[in-house]
Short mmCIF file of C-alpha atoms in Angstrom, two decimals:
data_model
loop_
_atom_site.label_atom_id
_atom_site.label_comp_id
_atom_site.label_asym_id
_atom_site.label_seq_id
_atom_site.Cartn_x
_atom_site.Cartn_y
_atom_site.Cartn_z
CA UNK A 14 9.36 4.11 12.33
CA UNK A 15 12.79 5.84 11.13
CA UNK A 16 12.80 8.30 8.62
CA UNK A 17 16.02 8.32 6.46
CA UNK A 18 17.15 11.05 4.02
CA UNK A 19 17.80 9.61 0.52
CA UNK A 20 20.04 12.19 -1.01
CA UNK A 21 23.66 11.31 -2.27
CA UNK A 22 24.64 8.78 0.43
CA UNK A 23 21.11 7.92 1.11
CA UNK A 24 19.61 6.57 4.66
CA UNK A 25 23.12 5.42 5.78
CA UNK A 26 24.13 9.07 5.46
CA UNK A 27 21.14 10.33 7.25
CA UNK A 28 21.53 7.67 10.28
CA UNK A 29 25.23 8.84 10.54
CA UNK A 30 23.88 12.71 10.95
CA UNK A 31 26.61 13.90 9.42
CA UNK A 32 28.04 16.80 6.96
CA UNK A 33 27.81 14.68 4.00
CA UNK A 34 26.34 16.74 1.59
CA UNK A 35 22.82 15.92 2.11
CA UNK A 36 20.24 17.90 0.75
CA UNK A 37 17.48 19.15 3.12
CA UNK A 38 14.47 17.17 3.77
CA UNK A 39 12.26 19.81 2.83
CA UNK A 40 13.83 19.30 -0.68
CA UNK A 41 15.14 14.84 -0.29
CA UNK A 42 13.36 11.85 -0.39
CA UNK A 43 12.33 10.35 2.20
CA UNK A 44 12.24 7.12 3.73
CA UNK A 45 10.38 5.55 6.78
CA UNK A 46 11.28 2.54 8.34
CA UNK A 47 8.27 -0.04 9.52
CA UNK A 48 9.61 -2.59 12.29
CA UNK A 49 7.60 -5.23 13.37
CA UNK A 50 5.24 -4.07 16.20
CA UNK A 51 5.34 -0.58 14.44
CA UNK A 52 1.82 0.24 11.58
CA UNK A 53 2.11 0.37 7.96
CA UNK A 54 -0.79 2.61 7.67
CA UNK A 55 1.01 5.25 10.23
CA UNK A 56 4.00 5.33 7.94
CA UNK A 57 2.31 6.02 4.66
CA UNK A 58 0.27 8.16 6.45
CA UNK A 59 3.18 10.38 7.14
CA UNK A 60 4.70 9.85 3.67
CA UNK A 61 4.91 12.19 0.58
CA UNK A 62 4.65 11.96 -2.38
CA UNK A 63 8.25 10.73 -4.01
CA UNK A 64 9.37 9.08 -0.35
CA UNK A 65 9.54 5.26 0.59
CA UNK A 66 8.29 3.14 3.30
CA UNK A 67 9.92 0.25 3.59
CA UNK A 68 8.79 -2.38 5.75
CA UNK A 69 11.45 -4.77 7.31
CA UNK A 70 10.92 -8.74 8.00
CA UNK A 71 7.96 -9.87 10.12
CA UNK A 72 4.70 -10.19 10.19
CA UNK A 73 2.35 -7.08 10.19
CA UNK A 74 -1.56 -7.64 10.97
CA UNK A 75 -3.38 -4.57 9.13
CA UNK A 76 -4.80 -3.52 6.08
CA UNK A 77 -3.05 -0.77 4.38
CA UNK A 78 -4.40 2.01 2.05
CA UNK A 79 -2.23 4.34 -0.34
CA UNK A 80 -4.08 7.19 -1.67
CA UNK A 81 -1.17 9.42 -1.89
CA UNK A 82 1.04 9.67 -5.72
CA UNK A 83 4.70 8.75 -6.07
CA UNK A 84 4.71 6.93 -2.71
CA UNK A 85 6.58 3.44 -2.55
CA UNK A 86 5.59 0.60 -0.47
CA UNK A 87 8.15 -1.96 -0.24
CA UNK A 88 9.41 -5.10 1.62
CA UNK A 89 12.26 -7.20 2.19
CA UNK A 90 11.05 -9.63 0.43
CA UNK A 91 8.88 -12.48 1.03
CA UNK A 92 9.78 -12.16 4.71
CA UNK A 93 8.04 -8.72 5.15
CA UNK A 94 4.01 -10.40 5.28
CA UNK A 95 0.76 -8.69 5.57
CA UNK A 96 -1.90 -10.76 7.02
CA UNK A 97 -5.24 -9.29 8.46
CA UNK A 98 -5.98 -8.00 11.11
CA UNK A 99 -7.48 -9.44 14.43
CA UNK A 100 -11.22 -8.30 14.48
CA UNK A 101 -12.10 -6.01 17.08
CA UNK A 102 -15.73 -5.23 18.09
CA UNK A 103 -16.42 -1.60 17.84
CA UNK A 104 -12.93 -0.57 16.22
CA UNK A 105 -13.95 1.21 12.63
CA UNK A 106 -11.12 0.31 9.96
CA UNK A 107 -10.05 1.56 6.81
CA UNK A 108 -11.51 1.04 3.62
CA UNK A 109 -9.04 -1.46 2.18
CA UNK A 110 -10.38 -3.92 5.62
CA UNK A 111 -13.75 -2.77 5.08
CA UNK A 112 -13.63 -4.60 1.83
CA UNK A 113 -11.62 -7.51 3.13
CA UNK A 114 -8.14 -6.08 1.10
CA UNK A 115 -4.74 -6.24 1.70
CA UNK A 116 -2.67 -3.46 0.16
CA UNK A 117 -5.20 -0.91 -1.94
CA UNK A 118 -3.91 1.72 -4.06
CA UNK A 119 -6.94 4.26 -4.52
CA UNK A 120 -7.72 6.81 -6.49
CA UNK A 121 -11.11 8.71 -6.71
CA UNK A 122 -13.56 9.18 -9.49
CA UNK A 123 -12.44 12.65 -10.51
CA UNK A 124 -9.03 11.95 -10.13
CA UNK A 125 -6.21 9.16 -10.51
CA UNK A 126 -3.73 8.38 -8.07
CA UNK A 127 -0.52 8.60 -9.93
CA UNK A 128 2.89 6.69 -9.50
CA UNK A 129 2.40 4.21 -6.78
CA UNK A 130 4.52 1.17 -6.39
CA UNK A 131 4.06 -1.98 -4.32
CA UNK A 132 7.18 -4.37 -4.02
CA UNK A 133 8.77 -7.19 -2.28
CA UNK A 134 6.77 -8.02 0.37
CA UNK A 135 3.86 -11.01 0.90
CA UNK A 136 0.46 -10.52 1.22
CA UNK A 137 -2.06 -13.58 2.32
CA UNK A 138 -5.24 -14.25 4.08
CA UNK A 139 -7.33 -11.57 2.93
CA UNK A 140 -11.30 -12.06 2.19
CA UNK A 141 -11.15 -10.49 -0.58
CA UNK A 142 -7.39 -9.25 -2.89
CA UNK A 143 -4.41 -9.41 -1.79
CA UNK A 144 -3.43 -6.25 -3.51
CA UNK A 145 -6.40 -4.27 -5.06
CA UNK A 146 -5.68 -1.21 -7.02
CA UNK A 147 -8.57 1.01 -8.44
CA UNK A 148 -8.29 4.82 -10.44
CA UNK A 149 -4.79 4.63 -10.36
CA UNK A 150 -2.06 5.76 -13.20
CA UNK A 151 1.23 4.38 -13.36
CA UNK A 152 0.82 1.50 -10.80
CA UNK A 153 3.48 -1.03 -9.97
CA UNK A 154 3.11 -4.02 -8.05
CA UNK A 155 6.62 -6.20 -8.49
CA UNK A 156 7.84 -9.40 -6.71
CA UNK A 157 4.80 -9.48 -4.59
CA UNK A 158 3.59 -12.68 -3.56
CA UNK A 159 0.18 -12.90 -3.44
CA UNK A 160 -1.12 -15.73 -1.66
CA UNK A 161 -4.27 -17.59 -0.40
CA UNK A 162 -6.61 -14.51 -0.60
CA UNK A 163 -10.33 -15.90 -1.08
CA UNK A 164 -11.09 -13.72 -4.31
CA UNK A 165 -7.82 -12.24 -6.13
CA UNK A 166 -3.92 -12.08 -5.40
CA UNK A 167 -3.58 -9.10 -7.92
CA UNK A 168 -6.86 -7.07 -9.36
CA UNK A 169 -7.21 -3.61 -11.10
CA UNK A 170 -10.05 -1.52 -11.86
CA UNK A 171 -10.32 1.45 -13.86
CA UNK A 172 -6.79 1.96 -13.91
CA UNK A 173 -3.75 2.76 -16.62
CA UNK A 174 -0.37 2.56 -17.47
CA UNK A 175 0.07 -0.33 -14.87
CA UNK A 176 2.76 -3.04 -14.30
CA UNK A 177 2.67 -6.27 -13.25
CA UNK A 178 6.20 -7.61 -13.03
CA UNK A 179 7.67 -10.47 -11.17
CA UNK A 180 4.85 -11.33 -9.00
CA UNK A 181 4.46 -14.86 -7.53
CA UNK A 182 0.48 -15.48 -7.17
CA UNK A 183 -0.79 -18.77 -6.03
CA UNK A 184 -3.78 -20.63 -4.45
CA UNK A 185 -5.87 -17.72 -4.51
CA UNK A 186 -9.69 -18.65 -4.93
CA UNK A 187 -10.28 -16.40 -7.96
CA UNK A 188 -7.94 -15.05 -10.60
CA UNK A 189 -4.44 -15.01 -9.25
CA UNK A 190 -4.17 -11.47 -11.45
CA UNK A 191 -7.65 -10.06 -12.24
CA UNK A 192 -7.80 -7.22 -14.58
CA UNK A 193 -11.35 -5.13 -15.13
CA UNK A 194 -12.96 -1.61 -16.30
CA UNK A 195 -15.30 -1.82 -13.33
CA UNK A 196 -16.55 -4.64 -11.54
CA UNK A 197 -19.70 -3.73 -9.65
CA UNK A 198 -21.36 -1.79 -12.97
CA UNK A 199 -21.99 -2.39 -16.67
CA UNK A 200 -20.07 -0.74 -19.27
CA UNK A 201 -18.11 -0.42 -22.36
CA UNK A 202 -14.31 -1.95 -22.36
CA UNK A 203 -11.91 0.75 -20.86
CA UNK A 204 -8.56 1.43 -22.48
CA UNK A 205 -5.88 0.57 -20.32
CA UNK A 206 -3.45 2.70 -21.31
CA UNK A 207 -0.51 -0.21 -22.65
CA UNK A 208 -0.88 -1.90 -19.04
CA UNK A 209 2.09 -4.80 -19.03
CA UNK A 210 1.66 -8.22 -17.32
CA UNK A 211 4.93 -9.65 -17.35
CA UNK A 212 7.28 -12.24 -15.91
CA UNK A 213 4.95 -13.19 -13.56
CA UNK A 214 4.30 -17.08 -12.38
CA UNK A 215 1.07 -17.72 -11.23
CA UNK A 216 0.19 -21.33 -9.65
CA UNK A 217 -3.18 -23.02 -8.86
CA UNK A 218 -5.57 -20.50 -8.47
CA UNK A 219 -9.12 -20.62 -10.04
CA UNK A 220 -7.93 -19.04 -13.06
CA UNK A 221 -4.59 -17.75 -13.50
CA UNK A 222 -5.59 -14.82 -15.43
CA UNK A 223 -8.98 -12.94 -15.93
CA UNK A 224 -8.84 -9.79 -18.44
CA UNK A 225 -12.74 -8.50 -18.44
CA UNK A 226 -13.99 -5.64 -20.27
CA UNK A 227 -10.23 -4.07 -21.19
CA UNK A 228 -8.48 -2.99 -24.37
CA UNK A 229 -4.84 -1.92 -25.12
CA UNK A 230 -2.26 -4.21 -22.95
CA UNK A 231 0.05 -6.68 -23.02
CA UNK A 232 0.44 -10.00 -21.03
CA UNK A 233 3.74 -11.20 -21.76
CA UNK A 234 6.41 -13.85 -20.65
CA UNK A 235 4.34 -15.55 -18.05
CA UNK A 236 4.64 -19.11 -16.48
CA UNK A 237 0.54 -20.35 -15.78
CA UNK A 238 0.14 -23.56 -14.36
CA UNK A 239 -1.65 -25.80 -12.15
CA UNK A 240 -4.84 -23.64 -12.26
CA UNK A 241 -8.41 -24.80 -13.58
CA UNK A 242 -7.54 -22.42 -16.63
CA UNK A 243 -4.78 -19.99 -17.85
CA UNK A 244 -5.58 -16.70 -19.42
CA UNK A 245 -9.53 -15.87 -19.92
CA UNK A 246 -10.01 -12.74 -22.08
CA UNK A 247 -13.78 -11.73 -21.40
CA UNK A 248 -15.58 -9.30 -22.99
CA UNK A 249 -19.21 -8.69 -23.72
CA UNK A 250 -22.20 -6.33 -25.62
CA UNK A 251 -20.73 -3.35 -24.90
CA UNK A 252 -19.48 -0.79 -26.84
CA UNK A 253 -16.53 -0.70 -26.57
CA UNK A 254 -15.95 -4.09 -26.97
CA UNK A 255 -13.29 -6.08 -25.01
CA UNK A 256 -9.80 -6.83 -27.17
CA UNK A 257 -7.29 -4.93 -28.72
CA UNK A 258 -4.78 -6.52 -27.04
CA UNK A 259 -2.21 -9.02 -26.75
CA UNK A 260 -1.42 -12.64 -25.50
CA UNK A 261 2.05 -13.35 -26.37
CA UNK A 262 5.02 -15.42 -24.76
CA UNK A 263 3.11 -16.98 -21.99
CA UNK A 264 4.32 -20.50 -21.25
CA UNK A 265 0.91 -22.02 -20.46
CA UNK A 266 1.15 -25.67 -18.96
CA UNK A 267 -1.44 -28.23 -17.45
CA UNK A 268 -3.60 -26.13 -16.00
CA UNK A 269 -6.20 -29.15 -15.24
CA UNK A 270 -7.67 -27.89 -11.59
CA UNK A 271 -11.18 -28.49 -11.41
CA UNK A 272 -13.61 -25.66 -10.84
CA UNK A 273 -17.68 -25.97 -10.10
CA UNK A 274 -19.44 -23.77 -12.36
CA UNK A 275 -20.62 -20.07 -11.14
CA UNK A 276 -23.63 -17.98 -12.22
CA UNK A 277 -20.62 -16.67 -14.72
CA UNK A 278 -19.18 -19.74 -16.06
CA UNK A 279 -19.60 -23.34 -16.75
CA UNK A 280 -17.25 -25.57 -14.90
CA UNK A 281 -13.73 -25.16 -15.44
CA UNK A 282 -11.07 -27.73 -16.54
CA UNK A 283 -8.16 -27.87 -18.94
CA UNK A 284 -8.31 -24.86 -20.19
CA UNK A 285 -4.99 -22.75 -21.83
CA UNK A 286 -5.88 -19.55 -23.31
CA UNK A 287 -9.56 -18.65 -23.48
CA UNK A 288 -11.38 -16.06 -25.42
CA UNK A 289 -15.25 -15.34 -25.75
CA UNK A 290 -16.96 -12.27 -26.80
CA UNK A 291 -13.26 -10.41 -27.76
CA UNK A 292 -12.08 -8.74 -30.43
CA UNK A 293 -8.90 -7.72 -32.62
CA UNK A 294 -6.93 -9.66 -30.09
CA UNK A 295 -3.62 -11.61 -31.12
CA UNK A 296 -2.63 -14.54 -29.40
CA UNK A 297 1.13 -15.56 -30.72
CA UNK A 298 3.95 -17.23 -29.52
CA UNK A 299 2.70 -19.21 -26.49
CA UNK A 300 3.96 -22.21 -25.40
CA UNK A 301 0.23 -24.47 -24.66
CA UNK A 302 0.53 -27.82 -23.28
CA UNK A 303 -1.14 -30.62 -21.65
CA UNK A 304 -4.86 -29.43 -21.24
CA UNK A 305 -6.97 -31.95 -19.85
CA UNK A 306 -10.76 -31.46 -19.29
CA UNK A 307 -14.32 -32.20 -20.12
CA UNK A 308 -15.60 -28.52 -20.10
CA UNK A 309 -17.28 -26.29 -22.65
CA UNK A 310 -13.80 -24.36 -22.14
CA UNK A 311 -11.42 -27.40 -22.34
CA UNK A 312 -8.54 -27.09 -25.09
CA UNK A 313 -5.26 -25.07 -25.75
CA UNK A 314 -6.22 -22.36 -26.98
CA UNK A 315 -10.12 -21.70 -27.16
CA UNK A 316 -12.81 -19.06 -28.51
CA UNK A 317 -15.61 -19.50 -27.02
CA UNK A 318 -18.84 -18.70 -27.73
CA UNK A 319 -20.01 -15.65 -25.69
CA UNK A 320 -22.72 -16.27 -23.23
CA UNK A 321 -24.24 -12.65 -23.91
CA UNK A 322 -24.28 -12.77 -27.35
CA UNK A 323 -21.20 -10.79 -28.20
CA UNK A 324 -19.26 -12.12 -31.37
CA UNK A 325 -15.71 -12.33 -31.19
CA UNK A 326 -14.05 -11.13 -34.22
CA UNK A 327 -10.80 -10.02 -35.72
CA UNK A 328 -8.89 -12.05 -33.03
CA UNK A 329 -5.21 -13.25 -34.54
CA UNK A 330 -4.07 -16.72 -32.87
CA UNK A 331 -0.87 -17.08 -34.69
CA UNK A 332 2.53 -18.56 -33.82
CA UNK A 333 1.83 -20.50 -30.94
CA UNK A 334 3.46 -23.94 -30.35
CA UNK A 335 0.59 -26.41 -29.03
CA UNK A 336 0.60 -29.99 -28.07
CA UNK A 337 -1.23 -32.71 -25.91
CA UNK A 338 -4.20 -30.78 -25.24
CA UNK A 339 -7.49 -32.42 -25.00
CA UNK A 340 -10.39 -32.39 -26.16
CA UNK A 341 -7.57 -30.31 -28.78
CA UNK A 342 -5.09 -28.12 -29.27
CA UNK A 343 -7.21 -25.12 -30.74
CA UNK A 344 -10.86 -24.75 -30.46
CA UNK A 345 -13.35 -22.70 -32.35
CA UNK A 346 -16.42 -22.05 -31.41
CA UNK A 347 -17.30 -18.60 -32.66
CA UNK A 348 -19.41 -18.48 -35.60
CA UNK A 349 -17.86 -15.17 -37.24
CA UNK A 350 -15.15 -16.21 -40.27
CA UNK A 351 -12.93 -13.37 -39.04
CA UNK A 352 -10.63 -15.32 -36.83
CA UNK A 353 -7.16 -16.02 -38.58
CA UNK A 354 -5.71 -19.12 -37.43
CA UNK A 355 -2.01 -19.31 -38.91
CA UNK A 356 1.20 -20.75 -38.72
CA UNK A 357 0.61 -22.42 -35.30
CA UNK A 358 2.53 -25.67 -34.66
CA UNK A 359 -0.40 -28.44 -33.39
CA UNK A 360 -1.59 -31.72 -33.97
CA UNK A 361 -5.76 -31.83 -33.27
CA UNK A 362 -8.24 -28.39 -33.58
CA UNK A 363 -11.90 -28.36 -33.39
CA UNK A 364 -13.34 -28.00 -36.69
CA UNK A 365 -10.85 -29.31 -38.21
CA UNK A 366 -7.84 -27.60 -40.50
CA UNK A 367 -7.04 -24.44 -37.85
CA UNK A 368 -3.35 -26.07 -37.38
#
């Protein structure tokens, strides 16, 4: 592990020892080199807050927790991977292994962890998320690829102000992104705090997208396909309610995977951009095509009845350019006459006259 100054000249400066100008690493940023062989864990151990580890090419066998703000995690790339490690009998690990996790970004219950950012770098294999962030502020996780983790490649809980940018998440056996207030207890939708999901392309997972129980973000500008469905926007009873929020941008194609049903969800198929039990959320502008299924949740875009009993209301769908989805383009089956349905460009919707 090398530590490198990052003032003026940066770590080339540093490595040269020189005269330069530097500031003094009492008052620079810092950053610690991870070589293969060498831990993750040891380096952003020894971090603080504002410095960098950055993790060159290979392949590093360990679960890795951040707890610390302002501290930046980062790869070379999809040639830096993270894979778990080996199990050893009698060897306690961290909490992020513990839970069968990647990369976690924690906070506490009293207290956020602000400022964190995960980047370039592959993580794949895990039991559980590839990356998991919970009570954080601020988080970014950019150009990660997130891949073949049994649950989620991405996932959030309680946790604001966060950015999703530039991710590549695929064949994951959940969500590729999953997005929630909490996941183990009940409770109202939590405000997110303008979260952004952007620019991200996420490929034959369960579902490509899961927002539960969350108001006040954006997913934006994202390429979904080859998953059992797209985008599902979940909320339920209570109060809050789930929504406030918006869909926009997306370019949502075939996502025709077939999923068994859970103790959640009917099976899976065809399915584009699925609401039930949401409110005052606006879906506009996405690109919907090619939806082929035999599910409850089959069609472009959908609102589906909620399972719980929650009515989705106030929800926008407006914009959006839909064709050859099947069993059609838009379907409705909320009871509530709320729901504006206007100026989208289809052929087929379920009742009819929502194109």
């Amino acid at each position: 592990m090398k530590r490198c100054h990052l003032a003026y000249l940066a770590c080339t400066a540093a490595l040269l020892g020189g005269g330069l100008g530097a500031a003094p690493a009492s008052a620079a940023h810092q950053t610690l080199v991870v070589r293969p062989g060498q831990s993750i864990q040891k380096a952003v151990n020894a971090a603080q807050p504002g410095d960098t580890v950055l993790v060159l090419a290979g392949t590093y066998h360990e679960s890795v927790v951040v707890n610390k703000p302002w501290v930046t995690l980062r790869g070379v790339g999809a040639r830096t991977v993270v894979k778990p490690a080996a199990t050893k009998t009698g060897k306690v690990a961290n909490t992020c292994a513990q839970h069968g996790d990647g990369i976690c970004v924690l906070g506490t219950k009293k207290k956020d962890v602000e400022g964190v950012t995960v980047a370039d770098l592959k993580v794949t294999g895990f039991s559980h998320a590839g990356v998991f962030g919970m009570a954080t502020d601020t988080l970014t996780v950019r150009r990660v690829h997130a891949v073949k983790n049994k649950v989620w490649g991405i996932a959030t809980e309680r946790s604001v102000h966060s950015l999703l940018r530039g991710n590549q998440v695929r064949d994951n056996g959940d969500a590729g992104i999953f997005l929630a207030n909490t996941i183990n207890e009940e409770g109202g939708a939590y405000d997110a705090g303008r979260t952004l999901v952007e620019h991200n392309r996420l490929d034959n997972n369960r579902l490509g997208m899961t927002v539960r129980r969350l108001r006040n973000l954006t997913v934006t500008d994202n390429t979904i396909t080859g998953n059992c469905g797209g985008v599902f926007v979940v909320g339920d009873e209570n109060k809050p309610q789930g929504g406030n929020l918006t869909v926009s941008s997306n370019e949502v194609v075939e996502n025709n995977k077939f999923c068994a049903k859970t103790a959640r969800l009917p099976v899976i198929q065809g399915s584009g951009i699925v609401l039930t039990g949401a409110e005052k959320t606006r879906v506009t502008g996405n690109h919907v095509a090619g939806h082929r299924g035999k599910s409850p949740l089959s069609g472009g875009i959908v609102l589906f009845k909620s399972m719980v009993g929650a009515k989705g209301v106030n929800n926008r769908i407006d914009r959006n350019t839909l064709e050859d989805n099947s069993p059609a383009d838009i379907v409705n089956t909320e009871a509530a006459k709320t729901n504006v349905f206007e100026r989208n460009s289809c052929r087929t919707s379920k009742p009819a006259g929502l194109c």
